PDB file of C-alpha atoms in Angstrom:
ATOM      1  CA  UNK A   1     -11.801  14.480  -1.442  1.00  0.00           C
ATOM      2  CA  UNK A   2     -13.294  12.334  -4.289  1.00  0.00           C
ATOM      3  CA  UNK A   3     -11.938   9.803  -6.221  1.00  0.00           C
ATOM      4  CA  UNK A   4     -12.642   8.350  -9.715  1.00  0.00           C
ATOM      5  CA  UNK A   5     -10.533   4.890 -10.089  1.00  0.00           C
ATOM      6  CA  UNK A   6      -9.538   2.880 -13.127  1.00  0.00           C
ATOM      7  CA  UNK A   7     -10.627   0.081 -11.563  1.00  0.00           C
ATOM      8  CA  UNK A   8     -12.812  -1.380  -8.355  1.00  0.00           C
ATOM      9  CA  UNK A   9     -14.907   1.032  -6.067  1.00  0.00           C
ATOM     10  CA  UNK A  10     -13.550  -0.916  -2.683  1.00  0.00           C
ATOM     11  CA  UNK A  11     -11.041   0.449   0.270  1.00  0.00           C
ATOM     12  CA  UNK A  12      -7.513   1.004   0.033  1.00  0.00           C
ATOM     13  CA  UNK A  13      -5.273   1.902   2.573  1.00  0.00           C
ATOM     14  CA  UNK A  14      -1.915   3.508   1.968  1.00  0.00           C
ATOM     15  CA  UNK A  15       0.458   4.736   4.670  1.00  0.00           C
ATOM     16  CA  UNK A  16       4.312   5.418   4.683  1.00  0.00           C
ATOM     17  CA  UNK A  17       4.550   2.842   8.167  1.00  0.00           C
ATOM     18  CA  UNK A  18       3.082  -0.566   8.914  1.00  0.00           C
ATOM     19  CA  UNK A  19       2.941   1.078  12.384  1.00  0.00           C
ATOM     20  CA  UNK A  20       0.455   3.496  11.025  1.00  0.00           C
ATOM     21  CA  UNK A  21      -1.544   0.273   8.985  1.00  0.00           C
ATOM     22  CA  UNK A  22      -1.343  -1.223  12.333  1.00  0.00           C
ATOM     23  CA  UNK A  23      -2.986   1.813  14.201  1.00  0.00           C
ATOM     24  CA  UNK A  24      -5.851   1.984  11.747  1.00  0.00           C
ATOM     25  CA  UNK A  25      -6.693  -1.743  11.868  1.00  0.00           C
ATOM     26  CA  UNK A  26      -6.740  -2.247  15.411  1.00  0.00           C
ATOM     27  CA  UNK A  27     -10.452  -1.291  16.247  1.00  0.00           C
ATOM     28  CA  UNK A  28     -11.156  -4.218  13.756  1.00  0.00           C
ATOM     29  CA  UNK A  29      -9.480  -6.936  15.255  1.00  0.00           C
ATOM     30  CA  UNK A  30     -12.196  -9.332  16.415  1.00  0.00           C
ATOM     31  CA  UNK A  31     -13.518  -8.888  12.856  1.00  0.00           C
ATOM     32  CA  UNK A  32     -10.306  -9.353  11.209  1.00  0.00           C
ATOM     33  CA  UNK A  33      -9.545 -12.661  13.096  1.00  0.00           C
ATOM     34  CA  UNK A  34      -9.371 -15.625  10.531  1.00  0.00           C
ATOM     35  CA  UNK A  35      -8.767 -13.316   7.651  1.00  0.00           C
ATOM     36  CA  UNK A  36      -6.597 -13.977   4.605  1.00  0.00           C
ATOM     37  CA  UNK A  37      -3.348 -11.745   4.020  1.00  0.00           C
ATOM     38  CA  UNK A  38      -1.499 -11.856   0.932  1.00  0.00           C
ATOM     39  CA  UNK A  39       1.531 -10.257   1.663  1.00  0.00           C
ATOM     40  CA  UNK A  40       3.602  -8.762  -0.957  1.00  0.00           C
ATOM     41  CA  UNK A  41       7.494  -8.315   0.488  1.00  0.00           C
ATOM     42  CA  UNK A  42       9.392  -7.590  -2.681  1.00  0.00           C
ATOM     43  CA  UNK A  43       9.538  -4.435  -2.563  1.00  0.00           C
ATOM     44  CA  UNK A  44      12.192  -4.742   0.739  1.00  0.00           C
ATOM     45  CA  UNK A  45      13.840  -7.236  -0.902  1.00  0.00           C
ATOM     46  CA  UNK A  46      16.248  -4.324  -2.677  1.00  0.00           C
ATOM     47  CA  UNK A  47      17.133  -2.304   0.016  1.00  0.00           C
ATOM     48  CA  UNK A  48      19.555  -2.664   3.336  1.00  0.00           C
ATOM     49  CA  UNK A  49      16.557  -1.959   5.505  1.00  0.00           C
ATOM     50  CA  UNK A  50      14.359  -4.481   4.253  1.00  0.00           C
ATOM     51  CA  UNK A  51      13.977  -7.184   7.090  1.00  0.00           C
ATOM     52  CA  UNK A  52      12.514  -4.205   9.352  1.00  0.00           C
ATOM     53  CA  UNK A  53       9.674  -3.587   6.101  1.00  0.00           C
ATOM     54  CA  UNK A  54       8.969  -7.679   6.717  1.00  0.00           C
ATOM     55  CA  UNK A  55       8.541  -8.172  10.325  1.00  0.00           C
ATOM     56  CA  UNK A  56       5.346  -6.045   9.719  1.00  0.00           C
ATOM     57  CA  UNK A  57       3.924  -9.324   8.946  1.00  0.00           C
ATOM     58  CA  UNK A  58       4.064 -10.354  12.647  1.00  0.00           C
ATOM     59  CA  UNK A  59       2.130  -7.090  13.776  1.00  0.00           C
ATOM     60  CA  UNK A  60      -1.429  -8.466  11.466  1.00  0.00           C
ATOM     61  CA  UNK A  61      -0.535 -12.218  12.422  1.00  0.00           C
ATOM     62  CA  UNK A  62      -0.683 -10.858  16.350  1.00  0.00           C
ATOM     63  CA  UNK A  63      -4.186  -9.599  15.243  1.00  0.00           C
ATOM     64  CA  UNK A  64      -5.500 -13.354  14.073  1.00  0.00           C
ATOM     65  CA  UNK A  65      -4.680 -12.494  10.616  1.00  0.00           C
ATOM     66  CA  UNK A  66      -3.937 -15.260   8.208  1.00  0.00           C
ATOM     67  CA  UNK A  67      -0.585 -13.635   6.502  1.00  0.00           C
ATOM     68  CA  UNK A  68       0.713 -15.637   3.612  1.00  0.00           C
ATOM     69  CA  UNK A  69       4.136 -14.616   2.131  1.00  0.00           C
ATOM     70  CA  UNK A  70       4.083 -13.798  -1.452  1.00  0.00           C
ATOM     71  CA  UNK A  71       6.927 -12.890  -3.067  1.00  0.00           C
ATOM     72  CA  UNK A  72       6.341 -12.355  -6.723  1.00  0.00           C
ATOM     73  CA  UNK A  73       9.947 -12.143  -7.866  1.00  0.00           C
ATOM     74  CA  UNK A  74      10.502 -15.750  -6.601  1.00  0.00           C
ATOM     75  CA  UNK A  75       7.490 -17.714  -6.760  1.00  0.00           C
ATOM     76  CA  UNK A  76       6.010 -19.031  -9.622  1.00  0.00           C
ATOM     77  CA  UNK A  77       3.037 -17.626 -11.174  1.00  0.00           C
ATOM     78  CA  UNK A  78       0.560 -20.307  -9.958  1.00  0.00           C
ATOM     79  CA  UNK A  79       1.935 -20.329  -6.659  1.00  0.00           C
ATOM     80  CA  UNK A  80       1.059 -16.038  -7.208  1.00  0.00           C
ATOM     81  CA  UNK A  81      -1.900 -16.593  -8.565  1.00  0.00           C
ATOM     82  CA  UNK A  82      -3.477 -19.215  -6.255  1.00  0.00           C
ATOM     83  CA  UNK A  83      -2.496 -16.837  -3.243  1.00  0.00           C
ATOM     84  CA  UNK A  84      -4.247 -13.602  -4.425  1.00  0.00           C
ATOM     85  CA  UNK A  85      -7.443 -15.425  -5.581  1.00  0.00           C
ATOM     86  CA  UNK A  86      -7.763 -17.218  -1.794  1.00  0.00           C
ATOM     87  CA  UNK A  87      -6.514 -13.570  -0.242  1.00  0.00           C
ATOM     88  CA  UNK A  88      -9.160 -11.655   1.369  1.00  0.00           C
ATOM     89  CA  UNK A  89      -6.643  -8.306   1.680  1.00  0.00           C
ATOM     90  CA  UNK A  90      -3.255  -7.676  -0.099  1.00  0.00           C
ATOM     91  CA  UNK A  91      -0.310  -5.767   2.041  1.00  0.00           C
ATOM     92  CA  UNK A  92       2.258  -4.363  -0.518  1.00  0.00           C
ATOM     93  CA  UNK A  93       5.657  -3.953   1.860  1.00  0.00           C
ATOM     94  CA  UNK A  94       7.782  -1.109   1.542  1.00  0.00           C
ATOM     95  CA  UNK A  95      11.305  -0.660  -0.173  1.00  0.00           C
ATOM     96  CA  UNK A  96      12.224   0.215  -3.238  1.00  0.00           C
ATOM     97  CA  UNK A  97       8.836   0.999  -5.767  1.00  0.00           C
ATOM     98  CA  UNK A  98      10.844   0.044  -8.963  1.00  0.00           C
ATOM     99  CA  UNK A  99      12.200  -2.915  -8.075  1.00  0.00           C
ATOM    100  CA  UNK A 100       8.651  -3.878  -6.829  1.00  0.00           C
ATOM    101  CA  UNK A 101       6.668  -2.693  -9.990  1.00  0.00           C
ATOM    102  CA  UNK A 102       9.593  -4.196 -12.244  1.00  0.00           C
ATOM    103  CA  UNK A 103       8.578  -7.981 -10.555  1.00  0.00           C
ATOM    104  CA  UNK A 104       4.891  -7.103 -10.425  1.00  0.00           C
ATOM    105  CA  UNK A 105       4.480  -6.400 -14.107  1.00  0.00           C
ATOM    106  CA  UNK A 106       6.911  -9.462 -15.339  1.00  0.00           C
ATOM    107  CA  UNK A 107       4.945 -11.648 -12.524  1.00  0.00           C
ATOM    108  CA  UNK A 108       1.496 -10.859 -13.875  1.00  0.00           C
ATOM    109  CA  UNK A 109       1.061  -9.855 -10.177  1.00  0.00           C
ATOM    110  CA  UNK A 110      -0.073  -6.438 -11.136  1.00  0.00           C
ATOM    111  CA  UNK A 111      -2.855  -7.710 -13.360  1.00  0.00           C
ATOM    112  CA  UNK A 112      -4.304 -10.368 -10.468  1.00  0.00           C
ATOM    113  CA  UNK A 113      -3.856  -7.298  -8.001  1.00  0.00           C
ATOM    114  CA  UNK A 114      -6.338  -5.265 -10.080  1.00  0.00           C
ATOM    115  CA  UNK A 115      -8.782  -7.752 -10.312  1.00  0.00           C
ATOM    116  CA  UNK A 116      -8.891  -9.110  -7.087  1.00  0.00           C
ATOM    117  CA  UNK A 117      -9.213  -5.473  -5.636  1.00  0.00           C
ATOM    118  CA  UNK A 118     -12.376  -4.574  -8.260  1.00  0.00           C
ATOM    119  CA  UNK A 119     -13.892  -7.591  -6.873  1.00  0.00           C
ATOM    120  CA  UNK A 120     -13.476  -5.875  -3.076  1.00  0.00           C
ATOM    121  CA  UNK A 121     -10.072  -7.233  -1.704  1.00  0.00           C
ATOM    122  CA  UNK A 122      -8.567  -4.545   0.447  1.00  0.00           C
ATOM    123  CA  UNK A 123      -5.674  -2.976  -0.949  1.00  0.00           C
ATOM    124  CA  UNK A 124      -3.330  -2.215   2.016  1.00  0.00           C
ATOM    125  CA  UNK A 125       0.004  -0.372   0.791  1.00  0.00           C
ATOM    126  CA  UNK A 126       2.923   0.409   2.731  1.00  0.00           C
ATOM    127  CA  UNK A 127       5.824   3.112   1.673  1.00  0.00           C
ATOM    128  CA  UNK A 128       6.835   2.182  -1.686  1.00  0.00           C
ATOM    129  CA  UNK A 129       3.452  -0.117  -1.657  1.00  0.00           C
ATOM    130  CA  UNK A 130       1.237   3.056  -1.573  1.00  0.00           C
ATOM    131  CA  UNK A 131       2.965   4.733  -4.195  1.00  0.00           C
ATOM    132  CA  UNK A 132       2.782   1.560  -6.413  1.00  0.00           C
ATOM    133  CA  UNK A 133      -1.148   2.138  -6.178  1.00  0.00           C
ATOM    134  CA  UNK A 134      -0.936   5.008  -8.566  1.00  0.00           C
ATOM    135  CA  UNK A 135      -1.213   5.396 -12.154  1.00  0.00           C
ATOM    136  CA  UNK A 136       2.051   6.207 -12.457  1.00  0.00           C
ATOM    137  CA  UNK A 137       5.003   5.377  -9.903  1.00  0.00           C
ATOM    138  CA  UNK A 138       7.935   7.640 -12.486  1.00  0.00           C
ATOM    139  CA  UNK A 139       7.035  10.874  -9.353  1.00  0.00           C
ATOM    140  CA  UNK A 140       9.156   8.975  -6.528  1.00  0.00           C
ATOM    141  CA  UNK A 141      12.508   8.967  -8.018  1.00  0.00           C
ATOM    142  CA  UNK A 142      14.083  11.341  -5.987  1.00  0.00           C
ATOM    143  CA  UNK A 143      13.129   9.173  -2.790  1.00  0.00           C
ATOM    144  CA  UNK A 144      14.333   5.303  -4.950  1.00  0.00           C
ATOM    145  CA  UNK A 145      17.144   5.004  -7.327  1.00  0.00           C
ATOM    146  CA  UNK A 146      15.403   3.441 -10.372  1.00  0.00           C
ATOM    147  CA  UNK A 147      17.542   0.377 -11.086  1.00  0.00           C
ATOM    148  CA  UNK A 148      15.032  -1.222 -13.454  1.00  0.00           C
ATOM    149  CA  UNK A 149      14.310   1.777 -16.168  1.00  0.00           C
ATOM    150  CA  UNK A 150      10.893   1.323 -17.946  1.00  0.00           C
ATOM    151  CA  UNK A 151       8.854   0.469 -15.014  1.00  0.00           C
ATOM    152  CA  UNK A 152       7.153   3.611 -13.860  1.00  0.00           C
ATOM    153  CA  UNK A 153       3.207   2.010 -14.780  1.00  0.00           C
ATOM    154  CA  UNK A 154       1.883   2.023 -11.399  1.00  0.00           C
ATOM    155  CA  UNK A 155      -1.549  -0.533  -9.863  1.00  0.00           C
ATOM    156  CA  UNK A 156      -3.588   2.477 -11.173  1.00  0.00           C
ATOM    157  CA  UNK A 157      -5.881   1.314  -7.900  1.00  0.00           C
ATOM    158  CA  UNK A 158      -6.204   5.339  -7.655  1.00  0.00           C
ATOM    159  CA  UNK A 159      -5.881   8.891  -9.093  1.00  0.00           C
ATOM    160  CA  UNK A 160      -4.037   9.872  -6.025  1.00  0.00           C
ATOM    161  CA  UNK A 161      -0.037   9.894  -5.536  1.00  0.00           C
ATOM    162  CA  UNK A 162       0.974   9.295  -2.540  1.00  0.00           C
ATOM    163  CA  UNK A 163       4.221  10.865  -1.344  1.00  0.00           C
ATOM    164  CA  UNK A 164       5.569   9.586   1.467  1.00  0.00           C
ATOM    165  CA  UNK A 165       7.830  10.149   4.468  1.00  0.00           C
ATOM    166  CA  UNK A 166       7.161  13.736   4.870  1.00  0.00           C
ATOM    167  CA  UNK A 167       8.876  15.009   7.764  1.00  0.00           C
ATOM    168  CA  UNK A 168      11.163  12.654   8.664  1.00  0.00           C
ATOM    169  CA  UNK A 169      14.134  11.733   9.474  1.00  0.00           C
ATOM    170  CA  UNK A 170      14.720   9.244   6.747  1.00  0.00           C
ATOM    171  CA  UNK A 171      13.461   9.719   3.454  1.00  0.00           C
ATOM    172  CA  UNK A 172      11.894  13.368   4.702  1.00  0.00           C
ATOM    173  CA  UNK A 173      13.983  15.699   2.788  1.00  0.00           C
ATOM    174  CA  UNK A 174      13.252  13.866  -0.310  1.00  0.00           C
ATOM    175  CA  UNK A 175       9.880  13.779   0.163  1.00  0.00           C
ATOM    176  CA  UNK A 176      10.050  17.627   0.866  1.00  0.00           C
ATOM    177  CA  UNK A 177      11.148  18.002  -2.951  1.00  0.00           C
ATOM    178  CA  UNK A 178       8.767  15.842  -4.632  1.00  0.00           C
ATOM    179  CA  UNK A 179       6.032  17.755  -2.692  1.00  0.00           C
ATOM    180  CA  UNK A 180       7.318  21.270  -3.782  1.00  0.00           C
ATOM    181  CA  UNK A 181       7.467  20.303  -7.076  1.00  0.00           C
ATOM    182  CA  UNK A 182       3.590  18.821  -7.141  1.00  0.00           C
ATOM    183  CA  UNK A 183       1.643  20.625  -4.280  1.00  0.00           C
ATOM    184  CA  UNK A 184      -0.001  22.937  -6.002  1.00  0.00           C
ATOM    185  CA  UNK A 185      -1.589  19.508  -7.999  1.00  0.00           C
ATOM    186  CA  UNK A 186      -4.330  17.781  -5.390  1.00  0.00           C
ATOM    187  CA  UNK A 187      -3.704  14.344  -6.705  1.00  0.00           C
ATOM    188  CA  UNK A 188      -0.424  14.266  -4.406  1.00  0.00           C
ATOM    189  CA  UNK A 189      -1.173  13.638  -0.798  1.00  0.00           C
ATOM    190  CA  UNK A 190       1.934  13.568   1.313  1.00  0.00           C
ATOM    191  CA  UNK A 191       1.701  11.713   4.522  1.00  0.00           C
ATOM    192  CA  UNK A 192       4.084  11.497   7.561  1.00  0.00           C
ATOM    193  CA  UNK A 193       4.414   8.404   8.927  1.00  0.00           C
ATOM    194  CA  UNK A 194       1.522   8.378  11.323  1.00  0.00           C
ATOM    195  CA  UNK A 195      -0.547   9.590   8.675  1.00  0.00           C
ATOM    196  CA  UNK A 196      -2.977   7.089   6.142  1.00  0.00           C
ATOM    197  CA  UNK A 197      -4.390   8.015   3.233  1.00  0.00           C
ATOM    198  CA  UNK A 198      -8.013   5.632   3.047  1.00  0.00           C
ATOM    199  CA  UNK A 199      -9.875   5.567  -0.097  1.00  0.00           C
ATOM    200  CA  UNK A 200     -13.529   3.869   0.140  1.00  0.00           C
ATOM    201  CA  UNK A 201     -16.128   3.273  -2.821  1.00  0.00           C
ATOM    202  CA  UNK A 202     -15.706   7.447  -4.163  1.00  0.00           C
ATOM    203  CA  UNK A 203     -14.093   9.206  -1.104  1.00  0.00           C
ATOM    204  CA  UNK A 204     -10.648   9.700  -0.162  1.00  0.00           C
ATOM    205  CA  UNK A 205      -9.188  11.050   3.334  1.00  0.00           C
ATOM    206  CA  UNK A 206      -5.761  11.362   4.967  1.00  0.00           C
ATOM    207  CA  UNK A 207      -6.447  10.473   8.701  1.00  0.00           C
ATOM    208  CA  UNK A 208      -3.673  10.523  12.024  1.00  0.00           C
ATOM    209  CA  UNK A 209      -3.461   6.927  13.315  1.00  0.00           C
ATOM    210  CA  UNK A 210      -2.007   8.321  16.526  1.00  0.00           C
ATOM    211  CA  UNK A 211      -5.344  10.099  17.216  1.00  0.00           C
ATOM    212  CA  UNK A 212      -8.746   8.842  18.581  1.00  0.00           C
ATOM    213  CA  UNK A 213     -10.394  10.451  15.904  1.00  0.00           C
ATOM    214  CA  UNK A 214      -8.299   8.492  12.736  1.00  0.00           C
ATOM    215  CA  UNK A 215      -9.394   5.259  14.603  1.00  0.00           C
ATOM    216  CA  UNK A 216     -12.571   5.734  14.418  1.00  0.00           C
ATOM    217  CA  UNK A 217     -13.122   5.091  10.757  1.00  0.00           C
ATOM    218  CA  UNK A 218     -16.361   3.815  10.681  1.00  0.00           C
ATOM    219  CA  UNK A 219     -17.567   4.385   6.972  1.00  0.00           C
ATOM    220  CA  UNK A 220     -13.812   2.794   5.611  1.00  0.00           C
ATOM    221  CA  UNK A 221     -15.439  -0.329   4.913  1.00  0.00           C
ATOM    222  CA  UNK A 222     -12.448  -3.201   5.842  1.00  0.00           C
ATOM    223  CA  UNK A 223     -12.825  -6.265   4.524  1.00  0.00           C
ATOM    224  CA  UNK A 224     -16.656  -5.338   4.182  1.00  0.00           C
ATOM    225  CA  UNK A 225     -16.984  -4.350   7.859  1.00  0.00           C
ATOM    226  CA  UNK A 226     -18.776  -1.541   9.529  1.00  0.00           C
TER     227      UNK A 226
END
């Protein structure tokens, strides 16, 4: 696959679990000690499930990762702004993408986002944080009840729409439908949870994290490593 952005020529990497983001990361550990995490949890903030989408946060500060909390529906723009210009990767949680694009946009989030990923932050995007890296978030309402009407502009980080969830037990049937009705469009990758989609500089490719081959992603590029 190939990939022509609106903005930044970096990596992103967008999964349906943090267990999968997890998986993919590992064999970059040593590098990734001392690194700076922006991460985004708003997106959990609106649904039941949510406090499972935020422990994530202890799985990259096991692996020596510096994870700042950033929620951009509470904290003031500075506050926003001075964490994504010190960040060195963003993690956009999972939960519900509408809600999170809703407090993105009326943040300014989504505009700092942008620019701090053309400048070669890694863009790490879980669930509802990989579909907000899309052009256009307005595909996903059959898996999240838009609350918040008007806020289907998506990060535009990528031409690809990620659907995800496919095949499971939770969420899998309505990923099932938003596939049928876009598979025969190659901008809409569907990924099961122990799949990641990992777009690098003009290439895109969905990898398994459960396999030895996913892990060994040696041209991905994180955080400028090899």
């Amino acid at each position: 696959m190939s990939d022509s952005r609106t903005t930044g020529s970096d990596t992103l990497l967008l999964a349906s679990t943090s267990t999968a983001i997890a998986r993919v990361l590992k064999p970059y550990a040593r590098q990734l000690q001392g690194k700076r995490m922006a991460f985004i949890p708003t997106a959990s903030d609106a649904e039941t499930y949510g406090i499972a989408n935020r422990l994530a946060r202890w799985r990259f500060a096991c692996m020596g990762i510096d994870v700042h909390m950033v929620n951009v529906a509470r904290e003031p723009y500075e506050t926003i702004s001075g964490e994504l210009r010190l960040a060195d990767a963003i993690y956009v949680c999972g939960g519900n993408t509408f809600h999170l694009m809703h407090h993105l946009n009326a943040s300014g989030a989504s505009v700092l986002i942008r620019n701090k990923v053309a400048r070669g932050a890694l863009y790490i995007g879980e669930s509802a944080g990989a579909v907000a890296a899309s052009p256009d978030v307005g595909y996903i309402a059959a898996m999240d009840d838009d609350r918040i009407a008007g806020y289907t502009q998506g990060l535009a980080l990528t031409r690809y729409r990620v659907i995800p969830h496919m095949g499971a037990l939770m969420l899998g049937n309505a990923a099932a439908r938003i596939y049928a009705e876009h598979q025969s469009d190659s901008r809409y990758v569907a990924l099961r949870n122990t799949q990641a989609l990992v777009v690098s500089n003009t290439q895109a490719r969905v990898i398994d994290a459960t396999s030895h081959f996913a892990i060994g992603v040696e041209h991905t590029g994180f955080f400028g490593l090899t």
